[in-house]
Tab-separated table of C-alpha atoms in Angstrom:
chain	number	residue	atom	x	y	z
A	1	GLN	CA	-0.076	-0.077	0.180
A	2	LYS	CA	1.528	3.119	-1.086
A	3	GLU	CA	1.276	5.926	1.488
A	4	VAL	CA	1.812	9.698	1.398
A	5	GLU	CA	1.575	11.346	4.584
A	6	GLN	CA	0.959	15.022	5.359
A	7	ASN	CA	0.417	17.054	8.703
A	8	SER	CA	-3.341	18.024	8.466
A	9	GLY	CA	-3.168	21.015	10.308
A	10	PRO	CA	-4.234	23.395	10.487
A	11	LEU	CA	-0.817	25.433	9.852
A	12	SER	CA	-1.516	29.174	10.685
A	13	VAL	CA	1.267	31.840	9.394
A	14	PRO	CA	1.006	35.437	9.581
A	15	GLU	CA	0.636	37.651	6.329
A	16	GLY	CA	4.422	38.087	4.911
A	17	ALA	CA	5.827	34.849	6.513
A	18	ILE	CA	7.043	31.719	5.014
A	19	ALA	CA	4.722	28.764	5.013
A	20	SER	CA	6.378	25.451	5.228
A	21	LEU	CA	4.533	22.465	4.170
A	22	ASN	CA	5.952	18.892	4.453
A	23	CYS	CA	5.059	15.580	2.815
A	24	THR	CA	6.825	12.038	3.339
A	25	TYR	CA	6.089	9.188	0.963
A	26	SER	CA	6.619	5.475	0.953
A	27	ASP	CA	7.177	4.242	-2.520
A	28	ARG	CA	10.936	4.543	-3.106
A	29	GLY	CA	10.193	4.348	-6.956
A	30	SER	CA	8.618	7.351	-7.382
A	31	GLN	CA	10.139	9.585	-10.161
A	32	SER	CA	7.629	12.859	-9.745
A	33	PHE	CA	5.926	14.533	-7.095
A	34	PHE	CA	3.325	17.186	-7.295
A	35	TRP	CA	1.742	19.800	-5.095
A	36	TYR	CA	-2.009	20.911	-5.535
A	37	ARG	CA	-3.959	23.508	-3.951
A	38	GLN	CA	-7.936	23.082	-3.048
A	39	TYR	CA	-9.558	25.922	-2.096
A	40	SER	CA	-12.766	25.179	0.102
A	41	GLY	CA	-15.615	24.107	-2.308
A	42	LYS	CA	-13.403	23.957	-5.006
A	43	SER	CA	-11.552	21.265	-7.245
A	44	PRO	CA	-7.648	20.611	-6.642
A	45	GLU	CA	-5.246	22.560	-8.765
A	46	LEU	CA	-1.627	21.829	-9.950
A	47	ILE	CA	0.728	24.176	-8.477
A	48	MET	CA	4.015	22.708	-8.639
A	49	SER	CA	5.624	19.664	-10.227
A	50	ILE	CA	9.207	18.488	-9.367
A	51	TYR	CA	11.293	15.532	-10.658
A	52	SER	CA	14.849	15.654	-9.318
A	53	ASN	CA	16.344	16.188	-6.113
A	54	GLY	CA	16.787	19.802	-5.285
A	55	ASP	CA	14.820	22.993	-5.286
A	56	LYS	CA	12.496	24.379	-7.731
A	57	GLU	CA	11.210	27.893	-7.760
A	58	ASP	CA	8.385	29.345	-9.384
A	59	GLY	CA	7.212	32.844	-8.267
A	60	ARG	CA	6.619	32.607	-4.260
A	61	PHE	CA	6.637	29.026	-4.430
A	62	THR	CA	9.423	26.632	-3.779
A	63	ALA	CA	9.389	22.587	-4.048
A	64	GLN	CA	11.919	20.910	-2.403
A	65	LEU	CA	12.722	16.793	-2.944
A	66	ASN	CA	14.878	14.900	-1.319
A	67	LYS	CA	14.572	11.194	-2.617
A	68	ALA	CA	16.885	9.863	-0.005
A	69	SER	CA	14.905	10.962	2.643
A	70	GLN	CA	11.493	10.241	0.773
A	71	TYR	CA	10.502	13.893	1.514
A	72	VAL	CA	9.108	16.569	-0.664
A	73	SER	CA	7.917	20.110	0.622
A	74	LEU	CA	6.370	23.140	-0.279
A	75	LEU	CA	7.556	26.717	0.687
A	76	ILE	CA	5.591	29.721	0.068
A	77	ARG	CA	7.204	33.027	0.523
A	78	ASP	CA	5.597	36.381	1.522
A	79	SER	CA	2.301	34.151	2.429
A	80	GLN	CA	-0.873	36.034	1.478
A	81	PRO	CA	-4.597	35.713	2.813
A	82	SER	CA	-5.372	34.475	-0.754
A	83	ASP	CA	-2.996	31.286	-0.039
A	84	SER	CA	-5.280	29.988	2.437
A	85	ALA	CA	-6.249	26.525	1.156
A	86	THR	CA	-5.791	22.964	1.690
A	87	TYR	CA	-2.244	21.992	0.063
A	88	LEU	CA	-2.341	18.431	-1.291
A	89	CYS	CA	0.882	16.156	-1.880
A	90	ALA	CA	0.565	13.633	-4.811
A	91	VAL	CA	3.306	10.742	-5.783
A	92	PRO	CA	2.604	8.680	-8.762
A	93	ASN	CA	2.699	4.701	-8.069
A	94	SER	CA	6.048	3.227	-9.782
A	95	GLY	CA	5.741	-0.182	-11.619
A	96	ALA	CA	2.507	-1.796	-12.284
A	97	GLY	CA	0.485	0.720	-11.045
A	98	SER	CA	2.209	3.951	-12.547
A	99	TYR	CA	-1.211	5.380	-13.704
A	100	GLN	CA	-2.407	6.167	-10.391
A	101	LEU	CA	-1.560	9.080	-8.239
A	102	THR	CA	-1.379	8.618	-4.353
A	103	PHE	CA	-2.860	11.473	-2.601
A	104	GLY	CA	-1.980	12.748	0.937
A	105	LYS	CA	-4.860	14.056	3.057
A	106	GLY	CA	-3.790	17.487	2.814
A	107	THR	CA	-2.688	20.331	5.066
A	108	LYS	CA	-4.943	23.099	5.812
A	109	LEU	CA	-3.209	26.496	5.663
A	110	SER	CA	-4.459	29.790	7.035
A	111	VAL	CA	-2.514	32.857	6.324
A	112	ILE	CA	-3.549	35.673	8.856
A	113	PRO	CA	-3.795	39.104	7.887
B	1	ASN	CA	-9.536	26.427	-22.355
B	2	ALA	CA	-12.118	24.154	-21.121
B	3	GLY	CA	-9.744	21.415	-19.730
B	4	VAL	CA	-11.720	18.952	-18.184
B	5	THR	CA	-15.628	19.222	-18.120
B	6	GLN	CA	-18.159	17.796	-15.760
B	7	THR	CA	-21.646	17.808	-16.051
B	8	PRO	CA	-24.051	18.143	-13.823
B	9	LYS	CA	-22.565	20.360	-11.398
B	10	PHE	CA	-25.228	19.554	-8.705
B	11	GLN	CA	-27.412	16.918	-8.215
B	12	VAL	CA	-30.157	15.165	-5.462
B	13	LEU	CA	-31.168	11.752	-5.936
B	14	LYS	CA	-33.455	9.339	-4.092
B	15	THR	CA	-32.067	6.149	-2.705
B	16	GLY	CA	-32.201	3.667	-5.427
B	17	GLN	CA	-32.645	5.930	-8.402
B	18	SER	CA	-29.596	5.755	-11.129
B	19	MET	CA	-27.618	8.304	-12.675
B	20	THR	CA	-24.511	8.897	-14.916
B	21	LEU	CA	-21.958	11.564	-14.492
B	22	GLN	CA	-20.278	12.656	-17.488
B	23	CYS	CA	-16.743	13.960	-18.162
B	24	ALA	CA	-15.020	15.156	-21.091
B	25	GLN	CA	-11.271	16.333	-21.745
B	26	ASP	CA	-10.074	18.190	-24.531
B	27	MET	CA	-6.094	18.041	-23.523
B	28	ASN	CA	-5.768	14.985	-25.717
B	29	HIS	CA	-4.749	12.904	-22.485
B	30	ASN	CA	-4.321	8.953	-22.390
B	31	SER	CA	-5.574	8.287	-19.013
B	32	MET	CA	-8.887	9.565	-17.175
B	33	TYR	CA	-9.742	9.201	-13.407
B	34	TRP	CA	-12.841	9.158	-11.160
B	35	TYR	CA	-12.564	10.208	-7.346
B	36	ARG	CA	-14.785	11.159	-4.791
B	37	GLN	CA	-13.892	13.556	-1.733
B	38	ASP	CA	-15.317	13.266	1.617
B	39	PRO	CA	-14.507	15.136	4.574
B	40	GLY	CA	-11.526	13.902	6.669
B	41	MET	CA	-11.157	10.822	4.034
B	42	GLY	CA	-9.206	12.737	1.093
B	43	LEU	CA	-9.194	11.967	-2.272
B	44	ARG	CA	-10.122	8.317	-3.165
B	45	LEU	CA	-9.937	6.805	-6.507
B	46	ILE	CA	-13.280	4.894	-7.760
B	47	TYR	CA	-12.054	3.946	-11.363
B	48	TYR	CA	-9.509	4.994	-13.867
B	49	SER	CA	-8.764	4.355	-17.598
B	50	ALA	CA	-5.379	4.327	-18.539
B	51	SER	CA	-6.264	4.576	-22.183
B	52	GLU	CA	-9.212	4.286	-24.271
B	53	GLY	CA	-10.649	0.778	-24.366
B	54	THR	CA	-9.460	-0.147	-20.665
B	55	THR	CA	-11.165	0.426	-17.300
B	56	ASP	CA	-9.777	-0.530	-14.007
B	57	LYS	CA	-10.695	-0.488	-10.165
B	58	GLY	CA	-9.513	1.782	-7.988
B	59	GLU	CA	-9.734	1.791	-4.111
B	60	VAL	CA	-13.377	2.433	-3.888
B	61	PRO	CA	-15.261	0.907	-6.814
B	62	ASN	CA	-18.284	-0.718	-5.172
B	63	GLY	CA	-21.643	0.751	-6.410
B	64	TYR	CA	-20.046	2.243	-9.507
B	65	ASN	CA	-19.595	1.567	-13.035
B	66	VAL	CA	-17.652	3.432	-15.781
B	67	SER	CA	-17.544	3.595	-19.605
B	68	ARG	CA	-14.484	5.074	-21.421
B	69	LEU	CA	-16.791	6.128	-24.464
B	70	ASN	CA	-13.802	7.544	-26.600
B	71	LYS	CA	-10.523	8.941	-25.780
B	72	ARG	CA	-12.166	12.287	-24.679
B	73	GLU	CA	-15.138	10.856	-22.461
B	74	PHE	CA	-15.430	8.929	-19.294
B	75	SER	CA	-18.627	8.775	-17.614
B	76	LEU	CA	-19.406	7.329	-13.884
B	77	ARG	CA	-22.586	5.343	-13.558
B	78	LEU	CA	-24.327	4.806	-10.042
B	79	GLU	CA	-26.990	2.026	-10.773
B	80	SER	CA	-28.856	2.092	-7.256
B	81	ALA	CA	-27.961	5.185	-5.312
B	82	ALA	CA	-27.504	5.163	-1.503
B	83	PRO	CA	-26.830	7.794	0.777
B	84	SER	CA	-23.194	6.472	1.584
B	85	GLN	CA	-22.473	7.732	-1.970
B	86	THR	CA	-23.233	11.194	-0.804
B	87	SER	CA	-19.854	13.069	-2.098
B	88	VAL	CA	-18.101	15.383	-4.206
B	89	TYR	CA	-17.171	13.523	-7.462
B	90	PHE	CA	-14.267	14.729	-9.275
B	91	CYS	CA	-13.273	13.393	-12.918
B	92	ALA	CA	-9.429	14.124	-13.924
B	93	SER	CA	-7.311	13.249	-16.896
B	94	SER	CA	-3.452	12.757	-17.208
B	95	ALA	CA	-1.066	12.288	-20.194
B	96	GLY	CA	-0.325	9.191	-17.921
B	97	GLY	CA	2.810	7.478	-16.522
B	98	ASN	CA	4.494	10.282	-14.131
B	99	GLN	CA	2.463	13.147	-15.349
B	100	PRO	CA	0.210	15.440	-13.395
B	101	GLN	CA	-3.549	15.018	-13.307
B	102	HIS	CA	-5.907	17.649	-14.155
B	103	PHE	CA	-9.385	17.897	-12.519
B	104	GLY	CA	-12.610	18.936	-13.421
B	105	ASP	CA	-14.664	21.311	-11.182
B	106	GLY	CA	-16.647	18.401	-9.442
B	107	THR	CA	-19.961	17.271	-9.018
B	108	ARG	CA	-21.736	17.900	-5.894
B	109	LEU	CA	-24.139	14.834	-5.030
B	110	SER	CA	-26.633	14.519	-2.479
B	111	ILE	CA	-28.636	11.025	-2.160
B	112	LEU	CA	-31.740	11.239	0.208
C-alpha cells in the first residue's frame, strides 16, 4: 500500500511570513512529485511539479525534494491571505500501478492578515 | 481553455435512483480518473482508464460502473444510489505515466 503522509494542520502563519508544508512518501521508486492547492468548495489545482532532487522555484513557491529521505516540501514565501487553502501532496505509483497518483490528505493553511 | 468538463455540477437523488456523471477532456490525454472526496477522507480513486478501451478498479469501486466512451469521454454510473454515495465527485485526466492529473470542477451529489 503506497502511503503519502502530510500534517493535517491547520497551519497558521501571519501575512508576509514563509509557510512550510511537508510530505513524506513510502514508494522509493517514485520519480515525480506534485503539489496541488484546493480552495474550500473547489477542485484541486496543480501548482508545482518536481522531478529531481533539490529545489524548484516558481514565483513565491519553492518545492524541495530529497529522494534519499523520501521527503518533499513546499515553501510559500510572502504568504498572502489568498494562499489560505488545503495543499495536497501527490506521488505517482511506480511499477505496475504507474497510472495512479497517491494523494496525501492535505495540510490546511491559514494565512492571518 | 475548457480542460476537464464535468456535468452536472449539482444533483440530488433519492435512494435507489440511477444516474450517470459525465466527464470530457480536450487535452488529448490518454488517462482518465474518477475520484470521490469526503470530509476527512481525502481523495479516493473509484475507477480509472489508463487508455482508451481499458478501465480498472480503484480503491472504492463498489456501487459504481464506468465507461470510456472514446478518448475524450469517461462516464461514471450509479446504478442504485445509496446515501453513502453522497459526496463530491471529481474527474481528472493525465497524459499518463509520471505526469500530473488535471481536475474538473466536480459534481456535488446528495442522495436522500
